[in-house]
Structures are given as structure tokens and as C-alpha cells.
Tab-separated table of C-alpha atoms in Angstrom:
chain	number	residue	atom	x	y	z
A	26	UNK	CA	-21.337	106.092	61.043
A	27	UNK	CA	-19.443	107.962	63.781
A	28	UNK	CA	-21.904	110.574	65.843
A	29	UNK	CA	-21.390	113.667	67.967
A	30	UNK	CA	-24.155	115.249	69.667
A	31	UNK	CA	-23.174	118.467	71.845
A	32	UNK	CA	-25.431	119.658	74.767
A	33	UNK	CA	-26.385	122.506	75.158
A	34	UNK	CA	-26.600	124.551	72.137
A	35	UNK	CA	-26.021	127.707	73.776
A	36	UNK	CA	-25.145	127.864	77.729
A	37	UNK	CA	-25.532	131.864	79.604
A	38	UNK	CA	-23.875	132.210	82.611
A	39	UNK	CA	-23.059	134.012	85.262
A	40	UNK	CA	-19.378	134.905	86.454
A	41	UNK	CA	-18.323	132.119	89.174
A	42	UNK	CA	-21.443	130.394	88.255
A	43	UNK	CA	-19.894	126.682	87.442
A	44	UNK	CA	-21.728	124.855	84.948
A	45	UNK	CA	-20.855	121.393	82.470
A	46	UNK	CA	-20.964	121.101	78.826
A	47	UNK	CA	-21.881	117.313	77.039
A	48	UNK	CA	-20.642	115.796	74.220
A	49	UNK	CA	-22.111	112.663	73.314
A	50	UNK	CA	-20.596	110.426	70.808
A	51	UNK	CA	-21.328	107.402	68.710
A	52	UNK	CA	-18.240	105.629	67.617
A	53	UNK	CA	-17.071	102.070	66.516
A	54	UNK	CA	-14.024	101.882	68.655
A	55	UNK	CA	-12.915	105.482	69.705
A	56	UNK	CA	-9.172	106.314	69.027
A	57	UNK	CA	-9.929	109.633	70.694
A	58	UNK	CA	-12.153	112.516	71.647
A	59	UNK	CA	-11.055	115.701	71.524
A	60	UNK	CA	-12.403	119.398	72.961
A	61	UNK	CA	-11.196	122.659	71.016
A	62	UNK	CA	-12.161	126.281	71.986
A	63	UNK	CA	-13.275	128.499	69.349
A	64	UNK	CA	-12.829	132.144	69.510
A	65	UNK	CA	-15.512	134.164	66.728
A	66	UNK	CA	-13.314	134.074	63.345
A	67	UNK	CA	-10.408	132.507	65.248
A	68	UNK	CA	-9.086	128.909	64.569
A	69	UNK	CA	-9.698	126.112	67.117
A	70	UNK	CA	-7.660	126.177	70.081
A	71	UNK	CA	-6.509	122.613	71.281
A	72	UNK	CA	-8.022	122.110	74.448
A	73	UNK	CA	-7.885	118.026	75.931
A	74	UNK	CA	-7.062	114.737	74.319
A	75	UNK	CA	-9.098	112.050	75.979
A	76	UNK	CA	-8.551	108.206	75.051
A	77	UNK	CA	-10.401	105.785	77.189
A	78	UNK	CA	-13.045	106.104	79.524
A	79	UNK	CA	-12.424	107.127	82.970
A	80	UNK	CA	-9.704	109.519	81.869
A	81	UNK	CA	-10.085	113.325	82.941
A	82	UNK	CA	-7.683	116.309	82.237
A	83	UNK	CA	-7.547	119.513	83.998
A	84	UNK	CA	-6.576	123.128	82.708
A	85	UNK	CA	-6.708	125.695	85.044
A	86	UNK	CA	-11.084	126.351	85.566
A	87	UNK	CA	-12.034	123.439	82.690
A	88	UNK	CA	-12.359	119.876	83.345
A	89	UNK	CA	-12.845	117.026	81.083
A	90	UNK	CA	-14.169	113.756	81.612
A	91	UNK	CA	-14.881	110.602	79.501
A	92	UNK	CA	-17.025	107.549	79.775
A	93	UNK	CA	-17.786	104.952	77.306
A	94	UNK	CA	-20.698	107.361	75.825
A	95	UNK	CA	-19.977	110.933	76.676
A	96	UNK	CA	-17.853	113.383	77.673
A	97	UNK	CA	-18.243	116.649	79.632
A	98	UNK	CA	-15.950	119.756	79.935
A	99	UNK	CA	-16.578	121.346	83.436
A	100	UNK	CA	-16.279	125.177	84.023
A	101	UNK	CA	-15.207	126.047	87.347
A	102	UNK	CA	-15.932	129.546	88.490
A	103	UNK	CA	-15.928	131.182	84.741
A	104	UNK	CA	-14.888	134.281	84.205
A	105	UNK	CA	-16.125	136.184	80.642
A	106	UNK	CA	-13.049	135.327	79.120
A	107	UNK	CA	-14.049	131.895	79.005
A	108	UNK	CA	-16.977	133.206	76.603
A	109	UNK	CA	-16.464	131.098	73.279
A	110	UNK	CA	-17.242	127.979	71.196
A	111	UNK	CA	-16.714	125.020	72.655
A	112	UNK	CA	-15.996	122.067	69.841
A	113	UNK	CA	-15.731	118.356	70.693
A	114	UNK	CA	-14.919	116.053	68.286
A	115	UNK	CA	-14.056	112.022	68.031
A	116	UNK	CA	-11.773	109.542	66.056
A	117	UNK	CA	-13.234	106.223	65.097
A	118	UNK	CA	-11.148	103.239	65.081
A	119	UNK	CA	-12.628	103.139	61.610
A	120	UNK	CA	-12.532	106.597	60.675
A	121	UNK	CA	-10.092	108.632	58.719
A	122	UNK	CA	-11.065	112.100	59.885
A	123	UNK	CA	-12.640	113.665	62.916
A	124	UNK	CA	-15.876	113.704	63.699
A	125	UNK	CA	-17.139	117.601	65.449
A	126	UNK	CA	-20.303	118.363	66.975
A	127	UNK	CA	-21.547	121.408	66.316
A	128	UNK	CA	-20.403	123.358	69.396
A	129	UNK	CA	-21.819	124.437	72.529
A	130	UNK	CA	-21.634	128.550	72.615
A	131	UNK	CA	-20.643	129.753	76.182
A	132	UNK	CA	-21.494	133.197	76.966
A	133	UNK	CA	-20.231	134.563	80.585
A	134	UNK	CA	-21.420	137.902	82.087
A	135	UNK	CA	-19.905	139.649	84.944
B	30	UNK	CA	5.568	125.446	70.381
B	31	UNK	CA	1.958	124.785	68.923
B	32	UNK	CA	2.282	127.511	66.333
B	33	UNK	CA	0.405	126.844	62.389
B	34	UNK	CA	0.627	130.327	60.924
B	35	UNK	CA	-1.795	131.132	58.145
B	36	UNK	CA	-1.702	133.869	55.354
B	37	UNK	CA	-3.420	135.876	54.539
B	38	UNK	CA	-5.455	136.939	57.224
B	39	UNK	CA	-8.421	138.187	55.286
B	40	UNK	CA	-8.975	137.623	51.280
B	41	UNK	CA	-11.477	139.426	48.829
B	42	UNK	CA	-11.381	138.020	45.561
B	43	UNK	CA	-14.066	138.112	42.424
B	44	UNK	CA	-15.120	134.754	40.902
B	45	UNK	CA	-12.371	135.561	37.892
B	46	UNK	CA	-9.742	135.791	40.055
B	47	UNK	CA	-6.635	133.357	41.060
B	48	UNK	CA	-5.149	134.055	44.509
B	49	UNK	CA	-3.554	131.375	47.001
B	50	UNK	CA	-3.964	130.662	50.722
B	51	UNK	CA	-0.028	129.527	52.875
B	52	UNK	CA	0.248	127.453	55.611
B	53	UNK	CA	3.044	127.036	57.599
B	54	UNK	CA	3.923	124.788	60.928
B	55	UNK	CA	7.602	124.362	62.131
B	56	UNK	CA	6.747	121.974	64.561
B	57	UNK	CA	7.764	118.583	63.032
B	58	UNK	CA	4.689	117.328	61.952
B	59	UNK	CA	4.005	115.367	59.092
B	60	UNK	CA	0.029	115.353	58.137
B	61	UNK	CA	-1.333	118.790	57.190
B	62	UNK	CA	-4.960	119.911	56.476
B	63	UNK	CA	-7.159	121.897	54.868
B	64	UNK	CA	-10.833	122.838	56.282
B	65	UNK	CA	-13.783	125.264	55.623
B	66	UNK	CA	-15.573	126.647	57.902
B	67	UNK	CA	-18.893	128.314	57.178
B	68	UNK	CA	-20.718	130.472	60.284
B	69	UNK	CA	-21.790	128.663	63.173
B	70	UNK	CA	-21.032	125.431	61.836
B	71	UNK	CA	-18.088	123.379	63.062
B	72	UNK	CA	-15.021	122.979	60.170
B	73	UNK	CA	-15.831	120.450	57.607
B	74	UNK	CA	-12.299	118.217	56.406
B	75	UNK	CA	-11.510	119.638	52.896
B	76	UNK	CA	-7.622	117.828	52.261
B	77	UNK	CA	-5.149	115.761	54.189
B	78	UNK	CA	-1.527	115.531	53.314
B	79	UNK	CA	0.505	112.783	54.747
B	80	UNK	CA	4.123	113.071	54.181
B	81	UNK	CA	3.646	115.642	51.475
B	82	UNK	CA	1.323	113.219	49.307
B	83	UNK	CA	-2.003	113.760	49.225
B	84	UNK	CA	-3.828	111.363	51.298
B	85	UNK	CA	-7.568	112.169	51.425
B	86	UNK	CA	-9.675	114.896	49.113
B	87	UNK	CA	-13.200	115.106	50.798
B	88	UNK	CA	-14.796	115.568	47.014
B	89	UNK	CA	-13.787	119.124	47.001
B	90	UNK	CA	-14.166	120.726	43.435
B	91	UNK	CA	-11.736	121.400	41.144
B	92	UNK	CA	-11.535	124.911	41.971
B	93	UNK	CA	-9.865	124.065	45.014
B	94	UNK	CA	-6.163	122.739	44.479
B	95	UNK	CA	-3.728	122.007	47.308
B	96	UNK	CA	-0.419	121.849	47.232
B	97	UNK	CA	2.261	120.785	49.848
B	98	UNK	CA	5.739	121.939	48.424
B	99	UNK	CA	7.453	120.815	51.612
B	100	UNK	CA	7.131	119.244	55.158
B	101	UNK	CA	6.269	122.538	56.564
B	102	UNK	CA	4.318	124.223	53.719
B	103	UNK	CA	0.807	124.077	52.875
B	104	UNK	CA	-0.809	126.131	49.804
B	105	UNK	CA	-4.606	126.049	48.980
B	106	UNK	CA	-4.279	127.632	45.248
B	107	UNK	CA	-8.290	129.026	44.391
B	108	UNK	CA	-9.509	129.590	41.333
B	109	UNK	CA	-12.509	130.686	39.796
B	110	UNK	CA	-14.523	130.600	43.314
B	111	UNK	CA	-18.105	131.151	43.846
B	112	UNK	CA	-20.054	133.711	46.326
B	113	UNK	CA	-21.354	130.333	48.326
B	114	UNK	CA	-17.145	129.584	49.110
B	115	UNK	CA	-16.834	132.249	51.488
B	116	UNK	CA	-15.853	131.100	54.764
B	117	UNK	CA	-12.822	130.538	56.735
B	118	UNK	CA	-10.722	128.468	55.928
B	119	UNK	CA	-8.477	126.548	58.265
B	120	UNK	CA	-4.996	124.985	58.097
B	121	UNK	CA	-3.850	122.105	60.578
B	122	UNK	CA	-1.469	120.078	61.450
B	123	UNK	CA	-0.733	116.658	63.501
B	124	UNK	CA	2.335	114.745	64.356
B	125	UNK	CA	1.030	111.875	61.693
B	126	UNK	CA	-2.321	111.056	59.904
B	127	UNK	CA	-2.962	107.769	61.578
B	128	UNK	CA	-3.489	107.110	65.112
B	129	UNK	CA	-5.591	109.467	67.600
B	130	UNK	CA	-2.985	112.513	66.993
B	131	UNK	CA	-3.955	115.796	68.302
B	132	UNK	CA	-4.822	117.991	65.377
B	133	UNK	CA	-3.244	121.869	66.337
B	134	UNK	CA	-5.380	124.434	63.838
B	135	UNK	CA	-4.068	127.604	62.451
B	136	UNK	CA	-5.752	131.290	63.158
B	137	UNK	CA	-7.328	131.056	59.580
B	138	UNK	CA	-8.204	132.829	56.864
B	139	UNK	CA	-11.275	134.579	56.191
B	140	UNK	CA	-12.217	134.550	52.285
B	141	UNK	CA	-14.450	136.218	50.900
B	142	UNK	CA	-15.688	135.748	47.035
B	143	UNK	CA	-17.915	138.280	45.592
């Protein structure tokens, strides 16, 4: 059965204060893992497709990464607007549906 | 454009009621979805349509019924809901069903059954 485990729970930091969120995943054969920001009563907001290890994608201050076991979404310099839910989620080779974590919550203070 | 709109934004409804939730995407895709999304908890799959047939239903009770009139339209019709199916509830949509297509969610809508 396809896994996700999300690290931390809940991250506080401060503004400019870089930091790295994990998401580790158990999957026969991943098709894809995926990282979504989550506003409070918002809908997901697409973040980074990642398909094989050693990929990484870049969006202005957020990184991700991938390797064979995890992934992590780097924040560069935050600011509190990056405050939110951070969702990753994977697609077994198996699978039908995605697989989600259950979020890391970022809170930033100025 | 990465735009699924979702109506309404928020819902109150009593258990005898019948009301209906639209989705909409103009963005080509082909596989839309359903989800629920209960607090702090990360949205569990409720329906997947795949070229306006229904492809998966999660085991979702009858009170739930989807319906996909077109390629761009997605209805959740609910009926006779109880207190414990408040949540939000989610619309997306992906280029297909099959392979590792990115999944773009709508702004939801927030239902609550009293």
C-alpha cells in the first residue's frame, strides 16, 4: 500500500529564516510526487510535479527535491505570506488515485 | 490558465434538503474529481470522471450523486446529508485519469449540514 509520511507536523519560523519541509513516501513504482499549498478553507494550489529522483524544481523562495525515498520543499528567506499548508502527495505505478500526507503547517512571523 | 471554478462558495442545508454543488474547468481536461475535505486533514478522493463516465466511486453513499453533463461540467447533487458531511468539498481536474497528470483543484465549497 502506497505511504506518505510528512515531517514536520507544524514548522514556526522566523521571516528570512530558511528552513526544509520532508515528505517521505512509500510507493511501488512512483508515477509522481506532487507538493500543493493550502491556504485555510482554500483549495490546493499546484505547487511542483516531480517524476524521478534527482529532479528539483524551483519557484521563486521554494525548492523541491526528490530521491528514491523522499522529497523536501526548501523555503528560502520566507516571508509570512508563505504561512500555509503544505500537502505532498504520490502516484503509484499501481495506484489509481493520489496518495497525500497529512500536511506540514508553516507559520512565518515577521 | 489553471482556473476550476466552484459554486457555491458556502452551503447551509438541513438533512431534508436537496441542493447541488457545480464545477467548472475550461481548460481542456478530460478527468474531473470530486473530494471532501474535513479540518486539518488532507482531501480524501470521493469520484473520478474520465471522459464524462464515471470511472472510480471511493464507496461514497448514496446520498452523494455526481454527475458530469459535459467535458467541462461537474455537479455533486446532495441529498438527505448528515451533520458528520460537513466539510469542504473540492472539485479537480487533470489533463487525463491515467498517467502522473497534475491534478489543478478548485477554491471549494464549504458545506455545512445541520
Amino acid at each position: 500500500e502506497d505511504q506518505v509520511t510528512q515531517s514536520p507536523e507544524a514548522l514556526r519560523l522566523q521571516e528570512g529564516e530558511s528552513s526544509s519541509l520532508n515528505c517521505s513516501y512509500t510507493v511501488s513504482g512512483l508515477r509522481g510526487l506532487f507538493w500543493y499549498r493550502q491556504d485555510p478553507g482554500k483549495g490546493p494550489e499546484f505547487l511542483f510535479t516531480l517524476y524521478s529522483a534527482g529532479e528539483e524544481k524551483e519557484k521563486e523562495r521554494l525548492k523541491a527535491t526528490l530521491t528514491k525515498k523522499e522529497s523536501f520543499l526548501h523555503i528560502t528567506a520566507p516571508k509570512p505570506e508563505d504561512s500555509a499548508t503544505y500537502l505532498c502527495a504520490v502516484l503509484g505505478e499501481y495506484g489509481n488515485k493520489l496518495v497525500f500526507g497529512a500536511g506540514t503547517i508553516l507559520r512565518v512571523k515577521s | 490558465d489553471t482556473e476550476v471554478t466552484q459554486t457555491p462558495k458556502h452551503l447551509v442545508m438541513g438533512m431534508t434538503n436537496k441542493k447541488s454543488l457545480k464545477c467548472e474547468q475550461h481548460m481542456g481536461h478530460r478527468a474531473m474529481y470530486w473530494y471532501k475535505q474535513k479540518a486539518k486533514k488532507p482531501p480524501e478522493l470521493m469520484f473520478v470522471y474520465s471522459y464524462e463516465k464515471l470511472s472510480i466511486n471511493e464507496s461514497v453513499p448514496s446520498r452523494f450523486s455526481p454527475e458530469c453533463p459535459n467535458s467541462s461540467l461537474l455537479n455533486l447533487h446532495l441529498h438527505a446529508l448528515q451533520p458528520e458531511d460537513s466539510a469542504l468539498y473540492l472539485c479537480a481536474s487533470s489533463q487525463t485519469s491515467g498517467g502522473a497528470n497534475t491534478q489543478y483543484f478548485g477554491p471549494g465549497t464549504r458545506l455545512t449540514v445541520l
